[in-house]
JSON list of N, CA and C in Angstrom, two decimals:
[
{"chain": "A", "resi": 266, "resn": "UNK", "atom": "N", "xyz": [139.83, 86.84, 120.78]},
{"chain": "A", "resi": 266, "resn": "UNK", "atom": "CA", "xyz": [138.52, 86.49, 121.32]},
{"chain": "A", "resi": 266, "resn": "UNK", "atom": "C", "xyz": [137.52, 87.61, 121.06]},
{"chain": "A", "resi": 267, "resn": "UNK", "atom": "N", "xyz": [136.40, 87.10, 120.93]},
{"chain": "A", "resi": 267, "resn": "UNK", "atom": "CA", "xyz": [135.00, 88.03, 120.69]},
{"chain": "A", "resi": 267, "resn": "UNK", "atom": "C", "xyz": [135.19, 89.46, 121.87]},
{"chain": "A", "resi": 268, "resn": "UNK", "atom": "N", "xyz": [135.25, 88.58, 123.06]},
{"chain": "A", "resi": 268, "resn": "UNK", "atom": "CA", "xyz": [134.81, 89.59, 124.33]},
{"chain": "A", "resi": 268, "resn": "UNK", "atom": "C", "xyz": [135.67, 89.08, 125.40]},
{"chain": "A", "resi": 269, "resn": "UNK", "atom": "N", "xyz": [135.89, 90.25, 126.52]},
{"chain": "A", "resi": 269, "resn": "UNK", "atom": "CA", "xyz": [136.93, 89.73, 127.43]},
{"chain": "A", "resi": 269, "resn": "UNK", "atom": "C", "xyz": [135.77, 88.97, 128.71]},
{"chain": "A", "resi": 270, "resn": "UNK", "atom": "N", "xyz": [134.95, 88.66, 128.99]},
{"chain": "A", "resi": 270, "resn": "UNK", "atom": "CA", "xyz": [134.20, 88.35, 129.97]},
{"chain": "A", "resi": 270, "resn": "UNK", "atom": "C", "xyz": [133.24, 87.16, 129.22]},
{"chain": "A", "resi": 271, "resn": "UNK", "atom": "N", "xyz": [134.11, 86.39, 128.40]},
{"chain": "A", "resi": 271, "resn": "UNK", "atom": "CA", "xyz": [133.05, 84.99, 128.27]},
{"chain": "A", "resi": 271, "resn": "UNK", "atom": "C", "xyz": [132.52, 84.29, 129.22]},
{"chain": "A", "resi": 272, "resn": "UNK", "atom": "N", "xyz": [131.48, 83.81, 128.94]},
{"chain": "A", "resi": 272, "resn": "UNK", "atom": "CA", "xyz": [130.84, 82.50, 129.91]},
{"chain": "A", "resi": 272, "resn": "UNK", "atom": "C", "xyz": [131.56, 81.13, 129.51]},
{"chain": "A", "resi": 273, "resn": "UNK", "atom": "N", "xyz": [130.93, 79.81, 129.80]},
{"chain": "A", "resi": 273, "resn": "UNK", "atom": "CA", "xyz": [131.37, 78.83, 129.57]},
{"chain": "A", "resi": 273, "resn": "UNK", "atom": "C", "xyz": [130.69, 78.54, 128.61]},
{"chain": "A", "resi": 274, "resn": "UNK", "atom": "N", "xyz": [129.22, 79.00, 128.01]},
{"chain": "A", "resi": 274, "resn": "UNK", "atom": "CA", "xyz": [129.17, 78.90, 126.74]},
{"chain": "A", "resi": 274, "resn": "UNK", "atom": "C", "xyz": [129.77, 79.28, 125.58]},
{"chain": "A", "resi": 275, "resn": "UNK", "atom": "N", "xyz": [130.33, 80.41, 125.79]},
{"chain": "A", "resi": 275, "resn": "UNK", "atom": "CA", "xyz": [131.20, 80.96, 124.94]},
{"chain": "A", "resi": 275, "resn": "UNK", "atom": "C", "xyz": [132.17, 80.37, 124.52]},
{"chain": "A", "resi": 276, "resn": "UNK", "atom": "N", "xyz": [132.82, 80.04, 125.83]},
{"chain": "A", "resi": 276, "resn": "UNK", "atom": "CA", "xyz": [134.34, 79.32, 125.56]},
{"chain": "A", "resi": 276, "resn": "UNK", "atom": "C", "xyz": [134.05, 77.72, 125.29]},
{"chain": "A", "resi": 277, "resn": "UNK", "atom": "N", "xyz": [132.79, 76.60, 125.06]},
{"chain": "A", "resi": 277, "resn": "UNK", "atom": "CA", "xyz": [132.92, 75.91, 124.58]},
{"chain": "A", "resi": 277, "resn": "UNK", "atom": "C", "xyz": [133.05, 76.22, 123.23]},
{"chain": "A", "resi": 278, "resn": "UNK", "atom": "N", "xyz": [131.80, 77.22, 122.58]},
{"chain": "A", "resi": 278, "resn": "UNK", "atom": "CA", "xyz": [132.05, 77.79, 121.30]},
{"chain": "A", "resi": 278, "resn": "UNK", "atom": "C", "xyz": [133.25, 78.29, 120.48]},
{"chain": "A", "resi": 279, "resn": "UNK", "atom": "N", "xyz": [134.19, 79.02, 121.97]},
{"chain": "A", "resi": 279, "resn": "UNK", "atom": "CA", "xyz": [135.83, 78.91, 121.11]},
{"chain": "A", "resi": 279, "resn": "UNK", "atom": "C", "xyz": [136.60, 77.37, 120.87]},
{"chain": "A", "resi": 280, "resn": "UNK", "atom": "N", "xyz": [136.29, 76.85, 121.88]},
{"chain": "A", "resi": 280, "resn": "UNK", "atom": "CA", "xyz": [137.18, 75.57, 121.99]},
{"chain": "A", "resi": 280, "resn": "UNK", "atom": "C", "xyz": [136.88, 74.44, 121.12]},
{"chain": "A", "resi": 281, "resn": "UNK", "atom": "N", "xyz": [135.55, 75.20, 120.46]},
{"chain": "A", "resi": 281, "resn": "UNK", "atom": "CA", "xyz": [134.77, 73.89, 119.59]},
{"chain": "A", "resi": 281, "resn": "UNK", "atom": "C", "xyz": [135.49, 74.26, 118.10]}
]
């Protein structure tokens, strides 16, 4: 992962 403190934008962006 990019960073240890994603948001939920982030992690749609991983999950996408």
């Amino acid at each position: 992962m990019r960073q240890k403190g994603f948001t939920l934008i982030e992690l749609m962006i991983v999950v996408a």
